[in-house]
Amino acid sequence: MVKKQTAGHKQLGEFAPQFAHLNDDVLFGEVWSREDELSAHDRSMITIAAIIAMGATEQMDAHFNIGKANGITKDEIAAEITHLAFYVGWPKAWSAFNRAKKVWADDETVEK
């Protein structure tokens, strides 16, 4: 089960309460909770791919941490970013790898 998201309310609740509600209660509360349709792991893989494709580096750390909590391994994130590099661009992959290395730093070494 997906953990209750509160980042929207914490970071934008007073400034943009409607956006905070849509983020926490609709996106994460309703959409992400439909694990009978897609697992949290698979949603994280898809979301991370979209964020990398957009070059939304500011969002990577949060979604990499969510993905790791949803079971994405170091090997999986390395394979995903490598695959995406050919479709979304080498510089975007480098940026993603630089951030992913920090999130998965304490995991076992990627197999060669």
CSV table of N, CA, C and O in Angstrom, one decimal:
chain,number,residue,atom,x,y,z
A,1,MET,N,0.8,-1.2,0.0
A,1,MET,CA,0.0,0.0,0.0
A,1,MET,C,0.9,1.3,0.0
A,1,MET,O,1.9,1.3,0.7
A,2,VAL,N,0.5,2.2,-0.8
A,2,VAL,CA,1.2,3.4,-0.9
A,2,VAL,C,1.1,4.3,0.3
A,2,VAL,O,0.0,4.4,0.9
A,3,LYS,N,2.2,4.8,0.8
A,3,LYS,CA,2.2,5.7,2.0
A,3,LYS,C,1.4,7.0,1.7
A,3,LYS,O,1.5,7.5,0.6
A,4,LYS,N,0.7,7.5,2.7
A,4,LYS,CA,0.0,8.8,2.5
A,4,LYS,C,0.9,9.9,2.2
A,4,LYS,O,1.9,10.1,2.9
A,5,GLN,N,0.7,10.6,1.1
A,5,GLN,CA,1.5,11.7,0.7
A,5,GLN,C,1.1,13.0,1.3
A,5,GLN,O,-0.1,13.3,1.3
A,6,THR,N,2.0,13.8,1.8
A,6,THR,CA,1.6,15.0,2.5
A,6,THR,C,2.5,16.2,2.0
A,6,THR,O,2.4,17.3,2.5
A,7,ALA,N,3.4,15.9,1.0
A,7,ALA,CA,4.3,16.9,0.5
A,7,ALA,C,3.6,18.2,0.0
A,7,ALA,O,4.1,19.3,0.2
A,8,GLY,N,2.6,18.0,-0.7
A,8,GLY,CA,1.8,19.1,-1.3
A,8,GLY,C,1.3,20.0,-0.2
A,8,GLY,O,1.5,21.3,-0.3
A,9,HIS,N,0.7,19.5,0.8
A,9,HIS,CA,0.2,20.3,1.9
A,9,HIS,C,1.3,20.9,2.7
A,9,HIS,O,1.2,22.1,3.1
A,10,LYS,N,2.4,20.2,2.9
A,10,LYS,CA,3.5,20.7,3.7
A,10,LYS,C,4.2,21.9,2.9
A,10,LYS,O,4.6,22.9,3.5
A,11,GLN,N,4.4,21.7,1.6
A,11,GLN,CA,5.2,22.7,0.9
A,11,GLN,C,4.4,23.8,0.2
A,11,GLN,O,4.9,24.9,0.1
A,12,LEU,N,3.1,23.5,-0.1
A,12,LEU,CA,2.3,24.5,-0.9
A,12,LEU,C,1.0,24.7,-0.3
A,12,LEU,O,0.2,25.4,-0.9
A,13,GLY,N,0.6,24.1,0.8
A,13,GLY,CA,-0.7,24.1,1.4
A,13,GLY,C,-1.3,25.5,1.6
A,13,GLY,O,-2.4,25.8,1.2
A,14,GLU,N,-0.5,26.4,2.1
A,14,GLU,CA,-0.9,27.8,2.3
A,14,GLU,C,-0.9,28.6,1.1
A,14,GLU,O,-1.8,29.4,0.8
A,15,PHE,N,0.1,28.4,0.2
A,15,PHE,CA,0.3,29.2,-1.0
A,15,PHE,C,-0.7,28.7,-2.1
A,15,PHE,O,-1.3,29.6,-2.8
A,16,ALA,N,-0.8,27.4,-2.3
A,16,ALA,CA,-1.6,26.9,-3.3
A,16,ALA,C,-2.4,25.6,-2.8
A,16,ALA,O,-2.1,24.5,-3.2
A,17,PRO,N,-3.4,25.9,-2.0
A,17,PRO,CA,-4.1,24.8,-1.4
A,17,PRO,C,-4.8,23.8,-2.4
A,17,PRO,O,-4.9,22.6,-2.1
A,18,GLN,N,-5.3,24.3,-3.5
A,18,GLN,CA,-6.0,23.4,-4.4
A,18,GLN,C,-5.0,22.5,-5.1
A,18,GLN,O,-5.2,21.3,-5.2
A,19,PHE,N,-3.8,23.0,-5.4
A,19,PHE,CA,-2.7,22.2,-6.0
A,19,PHE,C,-2.3,21.2,-5.0
A,19,PHE,O,-2.1,20.0,-5.3
A,20,ALA,N,-2.1,21.6,-3.7
A,20,ALA,CA,-1.7,20.6,-2.7
A,20,ALA,C,-2.7,19.5,-2.5
A,20,ALA,O,-2.4,18.3,-2.4
A,21,HIS,N,-4.0,19.8,-2.6
A,21,HIS,CA,-5.1,18.8,-2.5
A,21,HIS,C,-5.0,17.9,-3.7
A,21,HIS,O,-5.0,16.7,-3.5
A,22,LEU,N,-4.8,18.4,-4.9
A,22,LEU,CA,-4.8,17.6,-6.1
A,22,LEU,C,-3.6,16.7,-6.0
A,22,LEU,O,-3.6,15.5,-6.4
A,23,ASN,N,-2.4,17.2,-5.6
A,23,ASN,CA,-1.2,16.4,-5.5
A,23,ASN,C,-1.3,15.3,-4.4
A,23,ASN,O,-1.1,14.1,-4.7
A,24,ASP,N,-1.7,15.6,-3.2
A,24,ASP,CA,-1.7,14.6,-2.1
A,24,ASP,C,-2.9,13.7,-2.2
A,24,ASP,O,-2.8,12.5,-2.0
A,25,ASP,N,-4.1,14.3,-2.4
A,25,ASP,CA,-5.3,13.5,-2.2
A,25,ASP,C,-5.8,12.8,-3.5
A,25,ASP,O,-6.3,11.7,-3.5
A,26,VAL,N,-5.6,13.5,-4.7
A,26,VAL,CA,-6.0,12.9,-5.9
A,26,VAL,C,-4.9,12.1,-6.6
A,26,VAL,O,-5.1,10.9,-6.7
A,27,LEU,N,-3.8,12.8,-6.9
A,27,LEU,CA,-2.7,12.0,-7.6
A,27,LEU,C,-2.2,10.9,-6.8
A,27,LEU,O,-2.2,9.7,-7.2
A,28,PHE,N,-1.7,11.2,-5.6
A,28,PHE,CA,-1.2,10.1,-4.7
A,28,PHE,C,-2.2,9.4,-4.0
A,28,PHE,O,-2.1,8.2,-3.8
A,29,GLY,N,-3.3,10.0,-3.5
A,29,GLY,CA,-4.3,9.3,-2.8
A,29,GLY,C,-5.2,8.4,-3.6
A,29,GLY,O,-5.5,7.3,-3.1
A,30,GLU,N,-5.6,8.9,-4.8
A,30,GLU,CA,-6.5,8.1,-5.6
A,30,GLU,C,-5.8,7.3,-6.7
A,30,GLU,O,-6.0,6.1,-6.9
A,31,VAL,N,-5.0,8.0,-7.5
A,31,VAL,CA,-4.4,7.3,-8.6
A,31,VAL,C,-3.3,6.3,-8.2
A,31,VAL,O,-3.3,5.2,-8.6
A,32,TRP,N,-2.4,6.8,-7.4
A,32,TRP,CA,-1.3,5.9,-7.0
A,32,TRP,C,-1.8,4.7,-6.1
A,32,TRP,O,-1.1,3.7,-6.0
A,33,SER,N,-2.9,4.8,-5.5
A,33,SER,CA,-3.4,3.7,-4.6
A,33,SER,C,-4.1,2.6,-5.4
A,33,SER,O,-4.4,1.6,-4.8
A,34,ARG,N,-4.3,2.7,-6.7
A,34,ARG,CA,-4.9,1.7,-7.5
A,34,ARG,C,-3.9,0.6,-7.9
A,34,ARG,O,-3.6,0.4,-9.0
A,35,GLU,N,-3.5,-0.1,-6.9
A,35,GLU,CA,-2.4,-1.1,-7.1
A,35,GLU,C,-3.0,-2.4,-7.8
A,35,GLU,O,-2.2,-3.2,-8.2
A,36,ASP,N,-4.3,-2.5,-7.9
A,36,ASP,CA,-4.8,-3.6,-8.7
A,36,ASP,C,-4.7,-3.4,-10.2
A,36,ASP,O,-4.7,-4.3,-11.0
A,37,GLU,N,-4.4,-2.1,-10.6
A,37,GLU,CA,-4.2,-1.8,-12.0
A,37,GLU,C,-2.7,-1.8,-12.3
A,37,GLU,O,-2.3,-2.3,-13.3
A,38,LEU,N,-1.9,-1.1,-11.5
A,38,LEU,CA,-0.4,-1.1,-11.6
A,38,LEU,C,0.1,-1.1,-10.2
A,38,LEU,O,-0.3,-0.4,-9.3
A,39,SER,N,1.2,-1.9,-10.0
A,39,SER,CA,1.8,-1.9,-8.7
A,39,SER,C,2.5,-0.5,-8.4
A,39,SER,O,2.8,0.2,-9.4
A,40,ALA,N,2.8,-0.3,-7.2
A,40,ALA,CA,3.5,1.0,-6.8
A,40,ALA,C,4.9,0.9,-7.5
A,40,ALA,O,5.4,2.0,-8.0
A,41,HIS,N,5.5,-0.2,-7.6
A,41,HIS,CA,6.8,-0.4,-8.2
A,41,HIS,C,6.7,0.0,-9.7
A,41,HIS,O,7.5,0.8,-10.2
A,42,ASP,N,5.7,-0.5,-10.4
A,42,ASP,CA,5.6,-0.1,-11.8
A,42,ASP,C,5.2,1.3,-12.0
A,42,ASP,O,5.7,2.0,-13.0
A,43,ARG,N,4.4,1.9,-11.2
A,43,ARG,CA,4.0,3.3,-11.3
A,43,ARG,C,5.3,4.1,-11.1
A,43,ARG,O,5.5,5.1,-11.8
A,44,SER,N,6.2,3.7,-10.2
A,44,SER,CA,7.4,4.5,-9.9
A,44,SER,C,8.3,4.4,-11.2
A,44,SER,O,8.9,5.4,-11.6
A,45,MET,N,8.4,3.2,-11.8
A,45,MET,CA,9.2,3.1,-13.0
A,45,MET,C,8.7,4.0,-14.1
A,45,MET,O,9.5,4.7,-14.7
A,46,ILE,N,7.4,4.0,-14.3
A,46,ILE,CA,6.8,4.8,-15.3
A,46,ILE,C,7.0,6.3,-15.0
A,46,ILE,O,7.4,7.1,-15.9
A,47,THR,N,6.8,6.7,-13.8
A,47,THR,CA,6.9,8.1,-13.4
A,47,THR,C,8.3,8.6,-13.5
A,47,THR,O,8.6,9.7,-14.0
A,48,ILE,N,9.3,7.8,-13.1
A,48,ILE,CA,10.7,8.1,-13.2
A,48,ILE,C,11.1,8.3,-14.7
A,48,ILE,O,11.8,9.2,-15.0
A,49,ALA,N,10.6,7.4,-15.5
A,49,ALA,CA,10.9,7.5,-16.9
A,49,ALA,C,10.3,8.8,-17.5
A,49,ALA,O,11.0,9.5,-18.2
A,50,ALA,N,9.1,9.2,-17.1
A,50,ALA,CA,8.5,10.5,-17.6
A,50,ALA,C,9.3,11.7,-17.1
A,50,ALA,O,9.6,12.6,-17.8
A,51,ILE,N,9.7,11.6,-15.8
A,51,ILE,CA,10.5,12.7,-15.2
A,51,ILE,C,11.8,12.9,-15.9
A,51,ILE,O,12.3,14.0,-16.2
A,52,ILE,N,12.5,11.8,-16.2
A,52,ILE,CA,13.8,11.8,-16.8
A,52,ILE,C,13.6,12.4,-18.3
A,52,ILE,O,14.4,13.2,-18.7
A,53,ALA,N,12.6,11.9,-19.0
A,53,ALA,CA,12.3,12.3,-20.3
A,53,ALA,C,12.0,13.8,-20.4
A,53,ALA,O,12.5,14.5,-21.3
A,54,MET,N,11.4,14.4,-19.4
A,54,MET,CA,11.1,15.8,-19.3
A,54,MET,C,12.3,16.6,-18.9
A,54,MET,O,12.3,17.8,-19.1
A,55,GLY,N,13.3,16.0,-18.3
A,55,GLY,CA,14.4,16.7,-17.8
A,55,GLY,C,14.1,17.4,-16.5
A,55,GLY,O,14.7,18.4,-16.2
A,56,ALA,N,13.1,16.9,-15.8
A,56,ALA,CA,12.6,17.6,-14.6
A,56,ALA,C,13.5,17.1,-13.4
A,56,ALA,O,13.1,16.4,-12.5
A,57,THR,N,14.8,17.6,-13.4
A,57,THR,CA,15.7,17.2,-12.4
A,57,THR,C,15.3,17.5,-11.0
A,57,THR,O,15.6,16.8,-10.0
A,58,GLU,N,14.6,18.6,-10.8
A,58,GLU,CA,14.2,19.0,-9.4
A,58,GLU,C,13.2,17.9,-8.8
A,58,GLU,O,13.2,17.8,-7.6
A,59,GLN,N,12.5,17.2,-9.6
A,59,GLN,CA,11.6,16.2,-9.1
A,59,GLN,C,12.2,14.8,-9.0
A,59,GLN,O,11.7,13.9,-8.4
A,60,MET,N,13.4,14.6,-9.5
A,60,MET,CA,14.1,13.3,-9.5
A,60,MET,C,14.3,12.8,-8.1
A,60,MET,O,14.0,11.6,-7.9
A,61,ASP,N,14.9,13.6,-7.3
A,61,ASP,CA,15.3,13.0,-5.9
A,61,ASP,C,14.1,12.5,-5.2
A,61,ASP,O,14.1,11.4,-4.7
A,62,ALA,N,13.0,13.2,-5.2
A,62,ALA,CA,11.8,12.7,-4.5
A,62,ALA,C,11.3,11.4,-5.1
A,62,ALA,O,11.0,10.5,-4.4
A,63,HIS,N,11.2,11.4,-6.5
A,63,HIS,CA,10.6,10.2,-7.1
A,63,HIS,C,11.6,9.0,-7.1
A,63,HIS,O,11.2,7.9,-7.1
A,64,PHE,N,12.9,9.3,-7.1
A,64,PHE,CA,13.9,8.2,-6.9
A,64,PHE,C,13.7,7.6,-5.5
A,64,PHE,O,13.7,6.4,-5.4
A,65,ASN,N,13.6,8.4,-4.5
A,65,ASN,CA,13.4,7.9,-3.1
A,65,ASN,C,12.0,7.1,-3.0
A,65,ASN,O,12.0,6.1,-2.4
A,66,ILE,N,11.0,7.6,-3.6
A,66,ILE,CA,9.7,6.9,-3.6
A,66,ILE,C,9.9,5.6,-4.4
A,66,ILE,O,9.4,4.5,-3.9
A,67,GLY,N,10.6,5.6,-5.5
A,67,GLY,CA,10.8,4.4,-6.3
A,67,GLY,C,11.6,3.4,-5.5
A,67,GLY,O,11.3,2.2,-5.5
A,68,LYS,N,12.6,3.8,-4.8
A,68,LYS,CA,13.4,2.9,-4.0
A,68,LYS,C,12.6,2.3,-2.9
A,68,LYS,O,12.6,1.1,-2.6
A,69,ALA,N,11.7,3.1,-2.3
A,69,ALA,CA,10.8,2.6,-1.2
A,69,ALA,C,9.8,1.6,-1.8
A,69,ALA,O,9.3,0.7,-1.1
A,70,ASN,N,9.5,1.8,-3.1
A,70,ASN,CA,8.5,0.9,-3.8
A,70,ASN,C,9.2,-0.3,-4.4
A,70,ASN,O,8.6,-1.0,-5.2
A,71,GLY,N,10.5,-0.5,-4.1
A,71,GLY,CA,11.2,-1.7,-4.4
A,71,GLY,C,12.1,-1.7,-5.7
A,71,GLY,O,12.6,-2.7,-6.1
A,72,ILE,N,12.3,-0.5,-6.3
A,72,ILE,CA,13.2,-0.4,-7.4
A,72,ILE,C,14.6,-0.6,-6.9
A,72,ILE,O,15.1,0.1,-6.0
A,73,THR,N,15.3,-1.5,-7.5
A,73,THR,CA,16.7,-1.8,-7.1
A,73,THR,C,17.7,-1.0,-7.9
A,73,THR,O,17.3,-0.3,-8.9
A,74,LYS,N,18.9,-1.0,-7.4
A,74,LYS,CA,20.0,-0.3,-8.1
A,74,LYS,C,20.1,-0.8,-9.5
A,74,LYS,O,20.3,0.0,-10.5
A,75,ASP,N,20.1,-2.1,-9.7
A,75,ASP,CA,20.2,-2.7,-11.0
A,75,ASP,C,19.0,-2.2,-11.9
A,75,ASP,O,19.3,-1.9,-13.1
A,76,GLU,N,17.8,-2.2,-11.4
A,76,GLU,CA,16.7,-1.7,-12.2
A,76,GLU,C,16.8,-0.3,-12.6
A,76,GLU,O,16.5,0.1,-13.8
A,77,ILE,N,17.2,0.6,-11.7
A,77,ILE,CA,17.3,2.0,-12.0
A,77,ILE,C,18.4,2.3,-13.0
A,77,ILE,O,18.2,3.1,-14.0
A,78,ALA,N,19.5,1.5,-12.9
A,78,ALA,CA,20.6,1.7,-13.8
A,78,ALA,C,20.2,1.2,-15.2
A,78,ALA,O,20.5,1.9,-16.2
A,79,ALA,N,19.4,0.1,-15.3
A,79,ALA,CA,18.9,-0.4,-16.6
A,79,ALA,C,17.9,0.6,-17.2
A,79,ALA,O,17.9,0.8,-18.4
A,80,GLU,N,17.0,1.1,-16.4
A,80,GLU,CA,16.0,2.0,-16.9
A,80,GLU,C,16.7,3.3,-17.4
A,80,GLU,O,16.3,3.7,-18.5
A,81,ILE,N,17.6,3.9,-16.7
A,81,ILE,CA,18.2,5.1,-17.2
A,81,ILE,C,19.1,4.8,-18.4
A,81,ILE,O,19.1,5.6,-19.4
A,82,THR,N,19.8,3.7,-18.5
A,82,THR,CA,20.6,3.4,-19.7
A,82,THR,C,19.7,3.2,-20.9
A,82,THR,O,19.9,3.8,-22.0
A,83,HIS,N,18.6,2.5,-20.7
A,83,HIS,CA,17.6,2.4,-21.8
A,83,HIS,C,17.0,3.7,-22.3
A,83,HIS,O,17.0,4.0,-23.4
A,84,LEU,N,16.7,4.6,-21.3
A,84,LEU,CA,16.1,5.9,-21.6
A,84,LEU,C,17.1,6.8,-22.3
A,84,LEU,O,16.7,7.6,-23.1
A,85,ALA,N,18.4,6.6,-22.1
A,85,ALA,CA,19.4,7.5,-22.7
A,85,ALA,C,19.3,7.5,-24.2
A,85,ALA,O,19.5,8.6,-24.8
A,86,PHE,N,18.9,6.4,-24.8
A,86,PHE,CA,18.8,6.3,-26.2
A,86,PHE,C,17.6,7.0,-26.8
A,86,PHE,O,17.5,7.3,-28.0
A,87,TYR,N,16.6,7.2,-25.9
A,87,TYR,CA,15.3,7.7,-26.4
A,87,TYR,C,15.1,9.2,-26.0
A,87,TYR,O,14.4,9.9,-26.6
A,88,VAL,N,15.7,9.6,-24.8
A,88,VAL,CA,15.4,11.0,-24.3
A,88,VAL,C,16.7,11.8,-24.3
A,88,VAL,O,16.5,13.0,-24.1
A,89,GLY,N,17.8,11.2,-24.5
A,89,GLY,CA,19.0,12.0,-24.6
A,89,GLY,C,20.1,11.7,-23.6
A,89,GLY,O,19.8,11.4,-22.4
A,90,TRP,N,21.3,11.7,-24.0
A,90,TRP,CA,22.5,11.3,-23.2
A,90,TRP,C,22.6,12.3,-22.0
A,90,TRP,O,22.8,11.8,-20.8
A,91,PRO,N,22.5,13.6,-22.2
A,91,PRO,CA,22.7,14.5,-21.0
A,91,PRO,C,21.6,14.3,-19.9
A,91,PRO,O,21.9,14.4,-18.8
A,92,LYS,N,20.4,14.0,-20.4
A,92,LYS,CA,19.3,13.7,-19.4
A,92,LYS,C,19.7,12.5,-18.6
A,92,LYS,O,19.4,12.4,-17.4
A,93,ALA,N,20.2,11.5,-19.2
A,93,ALA,CA,20.6,10.2,-18.5
A,93,ALA,C,21.8,10.5,-17.6
A,93,ALA,O,21.7,10.0,-16.4
A,94,TRP,N,22.7,11.3,-18.0
A,94,TRP,CA,23.8,11.7,-17.1
A,94,TRP,C,23.3,12.4,-15.8
A,94,TRP,O,23.7,12.1,-14.7
A,95,SER,N,22.4,13.3,-16.0
A,95,SER,CA,21.8,14.0,-14.9
A,95,SER,C,21.0,13.0,-14.0
A,95,SER,O,21.1,13.1,-12.7
A,96,ALA,N,20.3,12.1,-14.6
A,96,ALA,CA,19.6,11.1,-13.8
A,96,ALA,C,20.5,10.2,-13.0
A,96,ALA,O,20.3,9.9,-11.8
A,97,PHE,N,21.6,9.8,-13.7
A,97,PHE,CA,22.6,8.9,-13.0
A,97,PHE,C,23.2,9.6,-11.8
A,97,PHE,O,23.4,9.0,-10.8
A,98,ASN,N,23.6,10.9,-12.0
A,98,ASN,CA,24.2,11.6,-10.9
A,98,ASN,C,23.3,11.7,-9.7
A,98,ASN,O,23.8,11.6,-8.5
A,99,ARG,N,22.0,11.8,-9.9
A,99,ARG,CA,21.1,11.8,-8.7
A,99,ARG,C,20.8,10.4,-8.2
A,99,ARG,O,20.7,10.2,-7.0
A,100,ALA,N,20.6,9.5,-9.1
A,100,ALA,CA,20.3,8.1,-8.7
A,100,ALA,C,21.4,7.5,-7.9
A,100,ALA,O,21.2,6.7,-6.9
A,101,LYS,N,22.7,7.8,-8.2
A,101,LYS,CA,23.8,7.3,-7.5
A,101,LYS,C,23.7,7.6,-6.0
A,101,LYS,O,24.1,6.8,-5.1
A,102,LYS,N,23.2,8.8,-5.7
A,102,LYS,CA,23.1,9.3,-4.3
A,102,LYS,C,22.0,8.5,-3.6
A,102,LYS,O,22.2,8.1,-2.4
A,103,VAL,N,20.9,8.2,-4.3
A,103,VAL,CA,19.8,7.6,-3.6
A,103,VAL,C,20.1,6.1,-3.4
A,103,VAL,O,19.8,5.5,-2.3
A,104,TRP,N,20.8,5.4,-4.3
A,104,TRP,CA,21.1,4.0,-4.2
A,104,TRP,C,22.5,3.8,-3.7
A,104,TRP,O,23.0,2.7,-3.9
A,105,ALA,N,23.2,4.8,-3.2
A,105,ALA,CA,24.6,4.7,-2.8
A,105,ALA,C,24.8,3.6,-1.8
A,105,ALA,O,25.9,2.9,-1.8
A,106,ASP,N,23.9,3.3,-0.9
A,106,ASP,CA,24.1,2.3,0.1
A,106,ASP,C,23.7,0.9,-0.3
A,106,ASP,O,23.8,-0.1,0.4
A,107,ASP,N,23.2,0.7,-1.5
A,107,ASP,CA,22.8,-0.6,-2.0
A,107,ASP,C,24.1,-1.4,-2.6
A,107,ASP,O,25.1,-0.8,-2.8
A,108,GLU,N,23.9,-2.7,-2.9
A,108,GLU,CA,24.9,-3.5,-3.4
A,108,GLU,C,25.3,-2.9,-4.8
A,108,GLU,O,24.6,-2.3,-5.5
A,109,THR,N,26.6,-3.2,-5.1
A,109,THR,CA,27.1,-2.8,-6.4
A,109,THR,C,26.3,-3.4,-7.6
A,109,THR,O,25.9,-4.6,-7.5
A,110,VAL,N,26.2,-2.7,-8.6
A,110,VAL,CA,25.5,-3.2,-9.8
A,110,VAL,C,26.3,-4.3,-10.4
A,110,VAL,O,27.5,-4.1,-10.6
A,111,GLU,N,25.7,-5.4,-10.8
A,111,GLU,CA,26.4,-6.5,-11.4
A,111,GLU,C,26.8,-6.1,-12.8
A,111,GLU,O,26.1,-5.4,-13.5
A,112,LYS,N,28.0,-6.5,-13.2
A,112,LYS,CA,28.5,-6.2,-14.5
A,112,LYS,C,28.3,-7.3,-15.5
A,112,LYS,O,28.2,-8.4,-15.2
